[in-house]
């Protein structure tokens, strides 16, 4: 069974590296990190997928909920 290495263990090891080796580590990791961020940006957000589709909220319902939420505001402590 393979042991999972924690972030803290990696950090402790990385801190022990000489400066040039730390730089090499960053240079190696940076393209992977950039690729992961690009992949995240290309995925549509939940709202773009229509998370509100099928919910036919009327303006009156929204106004009523706002009134309920803010009805006691501001209150004294």
Short mmCIF file of C-alpha atoms in Angstrom, two decimals:
data_model
loop_
_atom_site.label_atom_id
_atom_site.label_comp_id
_atom_site.label_asym_id
_atom_site.label_seq_id
_atom_site.Cartn_x
_atom_site.Cartn_y
_atom_site.Cartn_z
CA UNK A 1 0.00 0.00 0.00
CA UNK A 2 1.30 3.45 -0.94
CA UNK A 3 1.57 6.00 1.86
CA UNK A 4 0.04 9.41 1.21
CA UNK A 5 2.50 12.23 1.75
CA UNK A 6 1.00 15.30 3.41
CA UNK A 7 1.44 18.90 2.38
CA UNK A 8 3.30 19.59 5.62
CA UNK A 9 5.83 16.82 4.87
CA UNK A 10 6.43 18.15 1.36
CA UNK A 11 6.82 21.67 2.72
CA UNK A 12 9.34 20.57 5.33
CA UNK A 13 11.39 18.79 2.67
CA UNK A 14 11.17 21.71 0.24
CA UNK A 15 12.36 24.13 2.91
CA UNK A 16 15.51 22.04 3.35
CA UNK A 17 16.43 22.37 -0.33
CA UNK A 18 19.14 24.81 -1.43
CA UNK A 19 17.77 27.93 -3.17
CA UNK A 20 18.57 26.70 -6.69
CA UNK A 21 16.73 23.42 -6.05
CA UNK A 22 13.71 25.34 -4.69
CA UNK A 23 13.68 27.31 -7.92
CA UNK A 24 13.86 24.11 -9.98
CA UNK A 25 10.92 22.72 -7.99
CA UNK A 26 8.85 25.84 -8.68
CA UNK A 27 9.77 25.77 -12.37
CA UNK A 28 8.65 22.15 -12.53
CA UNK A 29 5.34 22.73 -10.71
CA UNK A 30 4.31 26.01 -12.35
CA UNK A 31 3.28 24.60 -15.77
CA UNK A 32 1.15 21.95 -14.04
CA UNK A 33 -0.54 24.55 -11.86
CA UNK A 34 -1.20 26.83 -14.84
CA UNK A 35 -2.72 23.92 -16.76
CA UNK A 36 -5.02 23.07 -13.85
CA UNK A 37 -6.21 26.69 -13.60
CA UNK A 38 -6.88 26.84 -17.35
CA UNK A 39 -8.94 23.65 -17.06
CA UNK A 40 -10.92 25.17 -14.17
CA UNK A 41 -11.62 28.35 -16.16
CA UNK A 42 -12.87 26.43 -19.17
CA UNK A 43 -15.49 24.53 -17.12
CA UNK A 44 -18.85 26.30 -17.08
CA UNK A 45 -20.03 27.49 -13.71
CA UNK A 46 -23.14 26.03 -12.09
CA UNK A 47 -25.15 29.12 -12.97
CA UNK A 48 -24.27 28.79 -16.63
CA UNK A 49 -25.57 25.24 -16.51
CA UNK A 50 -28.98 26.49 -15.49
CA UNK A 51 -29.06 25.78 -11.78
CA UNK A 52 -32.13 28.07 -11.52
CA UNK A 53 -33.92 26.49 -14.47
CA UNK A 54 -37.41 25.33 -13.55
CA UNK A 55 -37.72 27.73 -10.61
CA UNK A 56 -40.37 30.19 -11.64
CA UNK A 57 -39.95 32.77 -8.92
CA UNK A 58 -42.30 35.71 -9.05
CA UNK A 59 -41.24 39.20 -8.03
CA UNK A 60 -43.81 39.09 -5.21
CA UNK A 61 -42.19 35.95 -3.76
CA UNK A 62 -38.75 37.53 -3.83
CA UNK A 63 -40.08 40.69 -2.18
CA UNK A 64 -41.81 38.65 0.54
CA UNK A 65 -38.66 36.69 1.35
CA UNK A 66 -36.63 39.91 1.49
CA UNK A 67 -39.16 41.37 3.91
CA UNK A 68 -38.91 38.27 6.12
CA UNK A 69 -35.11 38.28 6.04
CA UNK A 70 -34.67 41.98 6.76
CA UNK A 71 -37.78 42.50 8.91
CA UNK A 72 -35.94 42.52 12.23
CA UNK A 73 -32.93 44.46 11.02
CA UNK A 74 -31.39 46.43 12.62
CA UNK A 75 -32.13 45.11 16.04
CA UNK A 76 -30.64 46.22 19.28
CA UNK A 77 -28.20 43.95 21.03
#
